[in-house]
GROMACS .gro file of C-alpha atoms in nm:
model
  500
    1MET     CA    1   3.447  -0.375   6.469
    2PHE     CA    2   3.302  -0.562   6.766
    3LEU     CA    3   3.405  -0.278   7.002
    4ASN     CA    4   3.226  -0.033   6.774
    5HIS     CA    5   2.913  -0.245   6.793
    6MET     CA    6   2.947  -0.254   7.173
    7SER     CA    7   2.980   0.120   7.195
    8VAL     CA    8   2.674   0.179   6.977
    9THR     CA    9   2.471  -0.065   7.189
   10ALA     CA   10   2.594   0.102   7.505
   11THR     CA   11   2.478   0.432   7.368
   12LEU     CA   12   2.132   0.286   7.299
   13LEU     CA   13   2.098   0.135   7.651
   14GLY     CA   14   2.286   0.397   7.844
   15PRO     CA   15   2.639   0.341   7.984
   16TRP     CA   16   2.535   0.247   8.342
   17ASP     CA   17   2.269  -0.010   8.242
   18PHE     CA   18   2.492  -0.167   7.984
   19MET     CA   19   2.787  -0.218   8.223
   20LYS     CA   20   2.564  -0.394   8.477
   21GLN     CA   21   2.516  -0.685   8.232
   22THR     CA   22   2.743  -0.990   8.223
   23LYS     CA   23   2.982  -1.027   7.931
   24THR     CA   24   2.765  -1.298   7.773
   25ASP     CA   25   2.455  -1.084   7.813
   26ARG     CA   26   2.633  -0.785   7.662
   27ILE     CA   27   2.735  -0.992   7.357
   28PHE     CA   28   2.380  -1.123   7.316
   29ILE     CA   29   2.236  -0.770   7.346
   30CYS     CA   30   2.478  -0.640   7.079
   31ILE     CA   31   2.394  -0.920   6.836
   32SER     CA   32   2.017  -0.877   6.894
   33LYS     CA   33   2.030  -0.504   6.842
   34TRP     CA   34   2.217  -0.530   6.511
   35ILE     CA   35   1.986  -0.803   6.388
   36PHE     CA   36   1.697  -0.568   6.468
   37ILE     CA   37   1.865  -0.279   6.282
   38VAL     CA   38   1.931  -0.494   5.972
   39LEU     CA   39   1.574  -0.628   5.970
   40ALA     CA   40   1.434  -0.277   6.013
   41PHE     CA   41   1.642  -0.153   5.718
   42LYS     CA   42   1.529  -0.443   5.499
   43CYS     CA   43   1.166  -0.384   5.598
   44LYS     CA   44   1.201  -0.019   5.503
   45VAL     CA   45   1.342  -0.108   5.160
   46LEU     CA   46   1.072  -0.372   5.108
   47THR     CA   47   0.801  -0.127   5.209
   48SER     CA   48   0.937   0.128   4.961
   49MET     CA   49   0.934  -0.132   4.681
   50ILE     CA   50   0.578  -0.234   4.764
   51ASN     CA   51   0.466   0.128   4.761
   52GLU     CA   52   0.623   0.181   4.419
   53GLU     CA   53   0.446  -0.121   4.272
   54VAL     CA   54   0.113  -0.014   4.427
   55THR     CA   55   0.156   0.333   4.274
   56LYS     CA   56   0.220   0.179   3.930
   57CYS     CA   57  -0.089  -0.040   3.961
   58LEU     CA   58  -0.302   0.259   4.059
   59GLU     CA   59  -0.175   0.452   3.757
   60LEU     CA   60  -0.268   0.163   3.527
   61LYS     CA   61  -0.608   0.123   3.685
   62THR     CA   62  -0.882   0.269   3.465
   63PRO     CA   63  -1.051   0.562   3.640
   64LEU     CA   64  -1.405   0.493   3.753
   65SER     CA   65  -1.695   0.734   3.734
   66ASP     CA   66  -1.930   0.804   4.023
   67HIS     CA   67  -2.151   0.519   3.903
   68GLY     CA   68  -1.866   0.265   3.896
   69LEU     CA   69  -1.840   0.256   3.516
   70GLN     CA   70  -1.507   0.275   3.336
   71LYS     CA   71  -1.410   0.606   3.179
   72TYR     CA   72  -1.254   0.588   2.832
   73THR     CA   73  -1.070   0.847   2.627
   74LEU     CA   74  -1.282   0.850   2.313
   75LYS     CA   75  -1.031   0.948   2.046
   76THR     CA   76  -0.823   0.776   1.781
   77PRO     CA   77  -0.445   0.763   1.833
   78LYS     CA   78  -0.242   1.056   1.703
   79GLY     CA   79  -0.197   1.042   1.327
   80THR     CA   80  -0.491   0.807   1.265
   81LYS     CA   81  -0.862   0.853   1.198
   82ASP     CA   82  -1.192   0.673   1.149
   83TYR     CA   83  -1.366   0.671   0.812
   84GLY     CA   84  -1.744   0.683   0.779
   85PRO     CA   85  -1.958   0.532   0.503
   86HIS     CA   86  -1.932   0.839   0.276
   87GLN     CA   87  -1.552   0.848   0.302
   88MET     CA   88  -1.526   0.473   0.248
   89ALA     CA   89  -1.745   0.498  -0.061
   90ILE     CA   90  -1.499   0.752  -0.206
   91ARG     CA   91  -1.205   0.529  -0.113
   92GLU     CA   92  -1.358   0.223  -0.274
   93GLN     CA   93  -1.411   0.413  -0.599
   94VAL     CA   94  -1.050   0.538  -0.601
   95PHE     CA   95  -0.909   0.195  -0.514
   96ASP     CA   96  -1.118   0.042  -0.793
   97LYS     CA   97  -0.973   0.281  -1.053
   98ILE     CA   98  -0.617   0.218  -0.933
   99ILE     CA   99  -0.654  -0.160  -0.926
  100ARG     CA  100  -0.806  -0.163  -1.275
  101CYS     CA  101  -0.505   0.033  -1.402
  102PHE     CA  102  -0.259  -0.203  -1.233
  103LYS     CA  103  -0.437  -0.505  -1.381
  104ARG     CA  104  -0.451  -0.340  -1.722
  105HIS     CA  105  -0.071  -0.348  -1.716
  106GLY     CA  106  -0.061  -0.717  -1.624
  107ALA     CA  107   0.020  -0.707  -1.253
  108GLU     CA  108  -0.055  -0.978  -0.998
  109THR     CA  109  -0.118  -0.901  -0.631
  110ILE     CA  110   0.040  -1.028  -0.309
  111ASP     CA  111   0.012  -0.954   0.062
  112THR     CA  112   0.286  -0.939   0.327
  113PRO     CA  113   0.276  -0.918   0.711
  114VAL     CA  114   0.210  -0.579   0.865
  115PHE     CA  115   0.522  -0.627   1.080
  116GLU     CA  116   0.868  -0.748   0.982
  117LEU     CA  117   1.187  -0.848   1.160
  118LYS     CA  118   1.346  -0.519   1.260
  119GLU     CA  119   1.681  -0.620   1.108
  120ASN     CA  120   1.510  -0.643   0.767
  121LEU     CA  121   1.394  -0.282   0.783
  122THR     CA  122   1.689  -0.099   0.936
  123GLY     CA  123   1.953   0.053   0.710
  124LYS     CA  124   1.718   0.090   0.413
  125TYR     CA  125   1.562   0.433   0.466
  126GLY     CA  126   1.853   0.664   0.548
  127GLU     CA  127   1.764   0.935   0.798
  128ASP     CA  128   1.399   0.827   0.788
  129SER     CA  129   1.487   0.507   0.976
  130LYS     CA  130   1.409   0.694   1.296
  131LEU     CA  131   1.043   0.698   1.188
  132ILE     CA  132   1.009   0.317   1.206
  133TYR     CA  133   0.767   0.190   1.472
  134ASP     CA  134   0.936  -0.070   1.693
  135LEU     CA  135   0.723  -0.333   1.870
  136ALA     CA  136   0.771  -0.474   2.219
  137ASP     CA  137   0.945  -0.812   2.234
  138GLN     CA  138   0.680  -1.079   2.177
  139GLY     CA  139   0.829  -1.424   2.202
  140GLY     CA  140   1.194  -1.360   2.126
  141GLU     CA  141   1.168  -1.181   1.789
  142VAL     CA  142   1.257  -0.812   1.755
  143LEU     CA  143   0.988  -0.671   1.527
  144SER     CA  144   0.886  -0.340   1.369
  145LEU     CA  145   0.582  -0.223   1.178
  146ARG     CA  146   0.650  -0.197   0.806
  147TYR     CA  147   0.757   0.151   0.690
  148ASP     CA  148   0.665   0.093   0.326
  149LEU     CA  149   0.574  -0.193   0.091
  150THR     CA  150   0.897  -0.191  -0.110
  151VAL     CA  151   1.136  -0.346   0.142
  152PRO     CA  152   0.890  -0.629   0.234
  153PHE     CA  153   0.851  -0.693  -0.141
  154ALA     CA  154   1.229  -0.723  -0.181
  155ARG     CA  155   1.238  -0.962   0.116
  156TYR     CA  156   0.954  -1.164  -0.045
  157LEU     CA  157   1.148  -1.194  -0.373
  158ALA     CA  158   1.469  -1.304  -0.199
  159MET     CA  159   1.294  -1.548   0.035
  160ASN     CA  160   1.104  -1.716  -0.250
  161LYS     CA  161   1.395  -1.695  -0.498
  162ILE     CA  162   1.181  -1.505  -0.752
  163THR     CA  163   1.375  -1.337  -1.034
  164SER     CA  164   1.090  -1.199  -1.250
  165PHE     CA  165   0.759  -1.061  -1.122
  166LYS     CA  166   0.513  -0.781  -1.192
  167ARG     CA  167   0.313  -0.714  -0.878
  168TYR     CA  168   0.080  -0.465  -0.715
  169GLN     CA  169  -0.005  -0.435  -0.348
  170ILE     CA  170  -0.243  -0.207  -0.158
  171ALA     CA  171  -0.194  -0.213   0.218
  172LYS     CA  172  -0.134   0.001   0.527
  173VAL     CA  173   0.209   0.119   0.639
  174TYR     CA  174   0.321   0.301   0.954
  175ARG     CA  175   0.553   0.594   1.020
  176ARG     CA  176   0.629   0.766   1.351
  177ASP     CA  177   0.616   1.105   1.184
  178ASN     CA  178   0.455   1.435   1.284
  179PRO     CA  179   0.110   1.403   1.126
  180ALA     CA  180  -0.078   1.674   0.936
  181THR     CA  181  -0.417   1.511   0.882
  182SER     CA  182  -0.567   1.809   0.699
  183ARG     CA  183  -0.306   1.754   0.425
  184GLY     CA  184  -0.342   1.377   0.418
  185LYS     CA  185  -0.028   1.306   0.622
  186TYR     CA  186  -0.086   1.030   0.878
  187ARG     CA  187   0.105   0.781   1.090
  188GLU     CA  188  -0.111   0.496   0.958
  189PHE     CA  189  -0.192   0.514   0.589
  190TYR     CA  190  -0.239   0.315   0.270
  191GLN     CA  191   0.016   0.275  -0.004
  192CYS     CA  192  -0.068   0.156  -0.355
  193ASP     CA  193   0.244   0.007  -0.511
  194PHE     CA  194   0.320  -0.127  -0.858
  195ASP     CA  195   0.662  -0.287  -0.917
  196ILE     CA  196   0.838  -0.469  -1.199
  197ALA     CA  197   1.116  -0.708  -1.095
  198GLY     CA  198   1.356  -0.880  -1.331
  199GLN     CA  199   1.635  -0.829  -1.581
  200HIS     CA  200   1.487  -0.611  -1.857
  201ASP     CA  201   1.619  -0.374  -2.121
  202LEU     CA  202   1.707  -0.019  -2.025
  203MET     CA  203   1.417   0.212  -1.935
  204LEU     CA  204   1.133  -0.002  -2.075
  205PRO     CA  205   0.982  -0.096  -1.735
  206ASP     CA  206   1.081   0.240  -1.583
  207VAL     CA  207   0.881   0.449  -1.829
  208GLU     CA  208   0.581   0.215  -1.795
  209CYS     CA  209   0.569   0.288  -1.421
  210VAL     CA  210   0.551   0.661  -1.498
  211LYS     CA  211   0.284   0.591  -1.762
  212ILE     CA  212   0.079   0.416  -1.493
  213ALA     CA  213   0.106   0.719  -1.263
  214VAL     CA  214  -0.009   0.949  -1.544
  215GLU     CA  215  -0.304   0.722  -1.626
  216ILE     CA  216  -0.420   0.706  -1.264
  217LEU     CA  217  -0.388   1.079  -1.192
  218SER     CA  218  -0.565   1.164  -1.519
  219ASP     CA  219  -0.846   0.917  -1.445
  220LEU     CA  220  -0.900   1.063  -1.097
  221ASN     CA  221  -0.937   1.413  -1.248
  222LEU     CA  222  -0.752   1.588  -0.965
  223GLY     CA  223  -0.627   1.873  -1.182
  224ASP     CA  224  -0.307   1.961  -1.363
  225PHE     CA  225   0.002   1.773  -1.253
  226VAL     CA  226   0.364   1.720  -1.348
  227VAL     CA  227   0.596   1.422  -1.304
  228LYS     CA  228   0.944   1.534  -1.198
  229VAL     CA  229   1.222   1.292  -1.294
  230ASN     CA  230   1.592   1.260  -1.219
  231HIS     CA  231   1.859   0.990  -1.198
  232ARG     CA  232   2.061   0.890  -0.893
  233LYS     CA  233   2.374   0.845  -1.104
  234ILE     CA  234   2.346   1.206  -1.222
  235LEU     CA  235   2.302   1.327  -0.865
  236ASP     CA  236   2.598   1.125  -0.740
  237LYS     CA  237   2.814   1.264  -1.019
  238ILE     CA  238   2.709   1.618  -0.927
  239PHE     CA  239   2.811   1.553  -0.566
  240GLU     CA  240   3.143   1.407  -0.680
  241VAL     CA  241   3.219   1.700  -0.912
  242CYS     CA  242   3.133   1.947  -0.638
  243GLY     CA  243   3.369   1.784  -0.389
  244VAL     CA  244   3.143   1.570  -0.168
  245SER     CA  245   3.303   1.249  -0.038
  246SER     CA  246   3.132   0.931  -0.160
  247ASP     CA  247   3.044   0.816   0.193
  248ASN     CA  248   2.849   1.141   0.237
  249PHE     CA  249   2.640   1.114  -0.084
  250ARG     CA  250   2.325   0.971   0.079
  251SER     CA  251   2.338   1.215   0.369
  252VAL     CA  252   2.363   1.515   0.135
  253CYS     CA  253   2.096   1.358  -0.085
  254SER     CA  254   1.846   1.370   0.204
  255SER     CA  255   1.913   1.745   0.237
  256VAL     CA  256   1.865   1.808  -0.135
  257ASP     CA  257   1.538   1.614  -0.117
  258LYS     CA  258   1.396   1.892   0.104
  259LEU     CA  259   1.436   2.153  -0.171
  260GLY     CA  260   1.081   2.248  -0.268
  261GLN     CA  261   0.953   2.213   0.085
  262CYS     CA  262   1.231   2.444   0.207
  263SER     CA  263   1.414   2.732   0.041
  264TRP     CA  264   1.759   2.688  -0.108
  265GLU     CA  265   1.907   2.898   0.174
  266GLU     CA  266   1.759   2.659   0.434
  267VAL     CA  267   1.885   2.353   0.247
  268LYS     CA  268   2.231   2.508   0.207
  269ALA     CA  269   2.244   2.591   0.578
  270GLU     CA  270   2.160   2.229   0.666
  271MET     CA  271   2.431   2.094   0.435
  272ILE     CA  272   2.690   2.324   0.593
  273GLU     CA  273   2.585   2.307   0.960
  274GLU     CA  274   2.460   1.949   0.988
  275LYS     CA  275   2.627   1.761   0.701
  276GLY     CA  276   2.966   1.926   0.736
  277LEU     CA  277   3.004   2.063   0.383
  278SER     CA  278   3.206   2.374   0.319
  279PRO     CA  279   3.013   2.681   0.194
  280LYS     CA  280   3.204   2.658  -0.136
  281VAL     CA  281   3.094   2.296  -0.196
  282ALA     CA  282   2.735   2.377  -0.102
  283GLU     CA  283   2.729   2.671  -0.345
  284ARG     CA  284   2.861   2.451  -0.627
  285ILE     CA  285   2.587   2.194  -0.559
  286GLY     CA  286   2.327   2.473  -0.567
  287ILE     CA  287   2.433   2.579  -0.917
  288TYR     CA  288   2.335   2.234  -1.048
  289ILE     CA  289   2.035   2.130  -0.841
  290GLN     CA  290   1.840   2.452  -0.897
  291ARG     CA  291   1.819   2.374  -1.269
  292ASN     CA  292   1.525   2.202  -1.440
  293GLY     CA  293   1.377   2.160  -1.785
  294GLY     CA  294   1.336   1.887  -2.044
  295LEU     CA  295   1.530   1.708  -2.313
  296ASP     CA  296   1.715   2.032  -2.395
  297LEU     CA  297   1.868   2.038  -2.045
  298ILE     CA  298   1.981   1.676  -2.083
  299GLU     CA  299   2.150   1.762  -2.415
  300GLU     CA  300   2.323   2.059  -2.251
  301LEU     CA  301   2.451   1.848  -1.962
  302LEU     CA  302   2.580   1.583  -2.203
  303ASN     CA  303   2.814   1.852  -2.335
  304ASN     CA  304   2.938   1.928  -1.983
  305GLU     CA  305   3.279   1.760  -1.953
  306ASP     CA  306   3.267   1.754  -1.573
  307LEU     CA  307   2.937   1.563  -1.561
  308ALA     CA  308   2.939   1.367  -1.884
  309GLY     CA  309   3.309   1.308  -1.949
  310ASN     CA  310   3.279   0.939  -1.861
  311GLY     CA  311   3.144   0.702  -1.599
  312THR     CA  312   2.821   0.724  -1.403
  313GLY     CA  313   2.728   1.079  -1.503
  314ARG     CA  314   2.717   0.999  -1.875
  315GLU     CA  315   2.534   0.670  -1.807
  316GLY     CA  316   2.263   0.855  -1.616
  317LEU     CA  317   2.223   1.128  -1.878
  318GLU     CA  318   2.208   0.879  -2.168
  319ALA     CA  319   1.949   0.677  -1.976
  320MET     CA  320   1.738   0.991  -1.920
  321LYS     CA  321   1.761   1.077  -2.290
  322LEU     CA  322   1.619   0.734  -2.374
  323PHE     CA  323   1.357   0.778  -2.102
  324PHE     CA  324   1.229   1.099  -2.264
  325LYS     CA  325   1.220   0.927  -2.604
  326TYR     CA  326   0.995   0.652  -2.465
  327CYS     CA  327   0.776   0.910  -2.291
  328GLU     CA  328   0.720   1.073  -2.629
  329ILE     CA  329   0.609   0.739  -2.775
  330TYR     CA  330   0.365   0.682  -2.485
  331GLY     CA  331   0.225   1.033  -2.530
  332ILE     CA  332   0.313   1.153  -2.179
  333SER     CA  333   0.614   1.379  -2.250
  334ASP     CA  334   0.403   1.691  -2.184
  335LYS     CA  335   0.374   1.576  -1.819
  336ILE     CA  336   0.744   1.499  -1.768
  337TYR     CA  337   0.982   1.752  -1.613
  338PHE     CA  338   1.356   1.694  -1.565
  339ASP     CA  339   1.439   1.835  -1.220
  340LEU     CA  340   1.794   1.808  -1.083
  341SER     CA  341   1.674   1.886  -0.730
  342LEU     CA  342   1.466   1.567  -0.713
  343ALA     CA  343   1.652   1.331  -0.479
  344ARG     CA  344   1.405   1.088  -0.316
  345GLY     CA  345   1.582   1.053   0.021
  346LEU     CA  346   1.550   0.674   0.059
  347ASP     CA  347   1.884   0.494   0.044
  348TYR     CA  348   1.783   0.204  -0.178
  349TYR     CA  349   1.729   0.396  -0.506
  350THR     CA  350   1.998   0.333  -0.768
  351GLY     CA  351   1.870   0.472  -1.101
  352VAL     CA  352   1.583   0.678  -1.235
  353ILE     CA  353   1.364   0.845  -0.971
  354TYR     CA  354   1.032   1.027  -1.019
  355GLU     CA  355   0.769   1.213  -0.825
  356ALA     CA  356   0.427   1.343  -0.934
  357ALA     CA  357   0.294   1.671  -0.792
  358LEU     CA  358  -0.020   1.873  -0.854
  359THR     CA  359   0.024   2.214  -1.013
  360LYS     CA  360  -0.341   2.321  -1.027
  361LEU     CA  361  -0.651   2.164  -0.876
  362SER     CA  362  -0.957   2.096  -1.092
  363HIS     CA  363  -1.176   2.259  -0.824
  364ARG     CA  364  -1.163   2.512  -0.543
  365THR     CA  365  -1.093   2.362  -0.202
  366HIS     CA  366  -0.917   2.456   0.117
  367PHE     CA  367  -0.593   2.367  -0.064
  368ALA     CA  368  -0.638   2.664  -0.296
  369ASN     CA  369  -0.544   3.026  -0.218
  370GLY     CA  370  -0.174   2.964  -0.256
  371GLU     CA  371  -0.163   2.655  -0.036
  372LEU     CA  372  -0.147   2.393  -0.310
  373HIS     CA  373   0.219   2.318  -0.237
  374ALA     CA  374   0.113   2.193   0.107
  375VAL     CA  375  -0.045   1.885  -0.050
  376GLY     CA  376   0.299   1.756  -0.146
  377SER     CA  377   0.366   1.481  -0.396
  378VAL     CA  378   0.085   1.243  -0.492
  379ALA     CA  379   0.303   0.965  -0.638
  380GLY     CA  380   0.667   0.867  -0.636
  381GLY     CA  381   0.912   0.588  -0.699
  382GLY     CA  382   1.218   0.480  -0.888
  383ARG     CA  383   1.467   0.205  -0.961
  384TYR     CA  384   1.624  -0.004  -0.685
  385ASP     CA  385   1.854  -0.270  -0.829
  386ASN     CA  386   2.044  -0.371  -0.514
  387LEU     CA  387   1.772  -0.404  -0.251
  388VAL     CA  388   1.684  -0.770  -0.312
  389GLY     CA  389   2.055  -0.863  -0.294
  390MET     CA  390   2.069  -0.732   0.062
  391PHE     CA  391   1.841  -1.019   0.168
  392ASP     CA  392   2.011  -1.290  -0.038
  393SER     CA  393   2.285  -1.499   0.127
  394LYS     CA  394   2.487  -1.487  -0.195
  395GLN     CA  395   2.392  -1.122  -0.262
  396ARG     CA  396   2.223  -1.210  -0.590
  397ASN     CA  397   2.047  -0.896  -0.712
  398VAL     CA  398   1.710  -0.877  -0.884
  399PRO     CA  399   1.674  -0.539  -1.062
  400CYS     CA  400   1.347  -0.367  -0.968
  401VAL     CA  401   1.158  -0.048  -1.046
  402GLY     CA  402   0.827   0.073  -0.909
  403ILE     CA  403   0.575   0.349  -0.842
  404SER     CA  404   0.377   0.424  -0.527
  405ILE     CA  405   0.055   0.628  -0.536
  406GLY     CA  406   0.015   0.872  -0.245
  407ILE     CA  407  -0.340   0.764  -0.186
  408GLU     CA  408  -0.410   0.945   0.142
  409ARG     CA  409  -0.329   1.284  -0.008
  410ILE     CA  410  -0.548   1.200  -0.305
  411PHE     CA  411  -0.831   1.103  -0.069
  412SER     CA  412  -0.803   1.433   0.119
  413ILE     CA  413  -0.833   1.626  -0.209
  414ILE     CA  414  -1.132   1.427  -0.337
  415GLU     CA  415  -1.310   1.447   0.000
  416ALA     CA  416  -1.256   1.823   0.005
  417ARG     CA  417  -1.397   1.847  -0.346
  418ALA     CA  418  -1.705   1.646  -0.246
  419GLN     CA  419  -1.768   1.883   0.046
  420VAL     CA  420  -1.732   2.197  -0.164
  421GLU     CA  421  -1.953   2.064  -0.444
  422HIS     CA  422  -2.206   1.914  -0.196
  423GLU     CA  423  -2.168   1.591  -0.387
  424LYS     CA  424  -2.421   1.323  -0.296
  425LEU     CA  425  -2.270   0.978  -0.303
  426ARG     CA  426  -2.427   0.637  -0.266
  427THR     CA  427  -2.280   0.444   0.025
  428THR     CA  428  -2.462   0.117  -0.059
  429GLU     CA  429  -2.520  -0.075  -0.382
  430THR     CA  430  -2.880  -0.175  -0.311
  431GLU     CA  431  -3.077  -0.214  -0.634
  432VAL     CA  432  -3.424  -0.295  -0.503
  433PHE     CA  433  -3.618  -0.215  -0.185
  434VAL     CA  434  -3.914  -0.439  -0.101
  435ALA     CA  435  -4.185  -0.228   0.068
  436SER     CA  436  -4.532  -0.307   0.196
  437ALA     CA  437  -4.833  -0.075   0.180
  438GLN     CA  438  -5.038  -0.256   0.444
  439LYS     CA  439  -4.991  -0.439   0.772
  440LYS     CA  440  -4.912  -0.809   0.816
  441MET     CA  441  -4.699  -0.831   0.503
  442THR     CA  442  -4.370  -0.927   0.671
  443GLU     CA  443  -4.360  -1.287   0.551
  444GLU     CA  444  -4.453  -1.189   0.197
  445ARG     CA  445  -4.174  -0.931   0.190
  446MET     CA  446  -3.929  -1.193   0.316
  447LYS     CA  447  -4.032  -1.438   0.040
  448ILE     CA  448  -3.974  -1.175  -0.228
  449CYS     CA  449  -3.638  -1.076  -0.076
  450LYS     CA  450  -3.532  -1.442  -0.081
  451GLU     CA  451  -3.613  -1.473  -0.450
  452LEU     CA  452  -3.421  -1.156  -0.533
  453TRP     CA  453  -3.118  -1.249  -0.320
  454ASP     CA  454  -3.109  -1.598  -0.476
  455ALA     CA  455  -3.107  -1.432  -0.817
  456GLY     CA  456  -2.806  -1.221  -0.716
  457ILE     CA  457  -3.000  -0.894  -0.690
  458LYS     CA  458  -2.894  -0.653  -0.413
  459THR     CA  459  -3.208  -0.611  -0.204
  460GLU     CA  460  -3.323  -0.456   0.123
  461GLN     CA  461  -3.639  -0.438   0.329
  462SER     CA  462  -3.755  -0.275   0.652
  463TYR     CA  463  -3.682  -0.455   0.978
  464LYS     CA  464  -4.019  -0.350   1.123
  465VAL     CA  465  -4.315  -0.587   1.113
  466ASN     CA  466  -4.562  -0.315   1.011
  467PRO     CA  467  -4.360  -0.022   0.871
  468LYS     CA  468  -4.524   0.290   0.736
  469LEU     CA  469  -4.508   0.317   0.358
  470LEU     CA  470  -4.391   0.679   0.374
  471ASP     CA  471  -4.099   0.581   0.599
  472GLN     CA  472  -3.997   0.307   0.358
  473LEU     CA  473  -4.002   0.540   0.057
  474HIS     CA  474  -3.812   0.803   0.252
  475TYR     CA  475  -3.543   0.540   0.325
  476CYS     CA  476  -3.513   0.468  -0.048
  477GLU     CA  477  -3.481   0.837  -0.128
  478GLU     CA  478  -3.211   0.897   0.135
  479ARG     CA  479  -2.998   0.610   0.009
  480PHE     CA  480  -3.061   0.664  -0.364
  481ILE     CA  481  -3.213   0.316  -0.410
  482PRO     CA  482  -3.337   0.321  -0.770
  483LEU     CA  483  -3.620   0.063  -0.754
  484ALA     CA  484  -3.891  -0.026  -0.503
  485ILE     CA  485  -4.134  -0.317  -0.506
  486ILE     CA  486  -4.448  -0.218  -0.317
  487ILE     CA  487  -4.679  -0.505  -0.225
  488GLY     CA  488  -5.035  -0.497  -0.087
  489GLU     CA  489  -5.328  -0.729  -0.040
  490THR     CA  490  -5.463  -0.654  -0.389
  491GLU     CA  491  -5.133  -0.743  -0.556
  492LEU     CA  492  -5.103  -1.062  -0.355
  493GLN     CA  493  -5.459  -1.169  -0.439
  494LYS     CA  494  -5.396  -1.113  -0.812
  495ASP     CA  495  -5.083  -1.326  -0.785
  496ARG     CA  496  -5.277  -1.604  -0.614
  497ASN     CA  497  -5.546  -1.598  -0.884
  498ARG     CA  498  -5.285  -1.607  -1.158
  499LYS     CA  499  -5.124  -1.914  -0.998
  500LYS     CA  500  -5.458  -2.091  -0.984
   0.00000   0.00000   0.00000
């Protein structure tokens, strides 16, 4: 090795010059040269690292305009939007109707964090788990934004050891999905949930959840709608009879859930190509899941030995028969539709499942002309008896059932209706406007406003010292303020005389 170093150094100096040196000098020269080469290499690596970091910093640096001001990209993130006063007024009205319905059925409200421990969310949503928003590590906890309100509710019940609860919650959830904002499909959106937790008799809380959905959709006057219902036990029995292995039930269920958005041929192709089913098994499934109807279909299936011979299939069908009986008592059976293709792809459902969809709008909007199906479902839910037990150390289950209102899609329909009908909507609740007809009336206006505010009356005034009367009345007209108090010197003098 040393001879190699010597030869390289000799090459650098030249053979004649190198041989003129003493042995000690030659050793010193060799060592010096290699130290120089190592340092040069390290400097080159260090320089490269510095350049990389400088490049990153320059990329992060906000571009500056010619005047030295920061340039900003003025847009909301993909799948989100801002809401102006008119839109918020519509939303407040809809929320008010929904909350009044929830309270009418005896629900209490709670709130949960917008983010959860990631481990609490994973494994609950089947194939949709890939849509969960993960957060960067902040202080040692691995967190994700909540995907829905149901799993946090189950965690809340387990953490607080609650075994009976009727709750509603209205809050934002987040999904890393491909948005379609024109159809009310966002990455950040509200959910309005109503859930009944506890050990109750068969189908009594389940049918009340559907009754709530019917009440809300009827009150909002969106148009004709239907509530499709099915039972997970019936679906699982269909899969079993058709030859699907039990560990593949949920995977196949997510494919069946797409029927309605996709054709049967597309769903069948997915089950064969992606889920590994044989064409024969897929065809057998198709014979069942393309059927729908009412109580008559349930009676027919109860006579089917394959489905209703014993076990889970018969349990599910008997439960649905009781469900339809209770719907008749509540006067909502004309809205209920037994649909064997309804699957609700989330893994945690264990019993009855339901989904409300519009069939005809009450008005003409951009959703008309054959595009109504694009709106999708406007409510959905079902029974999930095992979800709470997943969070309990002793796996103690609390049976639950709930309904979630698809509020963003409802908003998009109502906003479209308001545009088409040129609906004028109040964005404030002001009852009285205090106006002045002459100059130097600011203090008098303020005194009157104080009296009205102290009396709990919603009041406004102009923020100009000497506003024009016409401008003040125009303001009232624009904002649909019903009453105006107009004061002038004559009115003030009469008031002074009366006080004397």
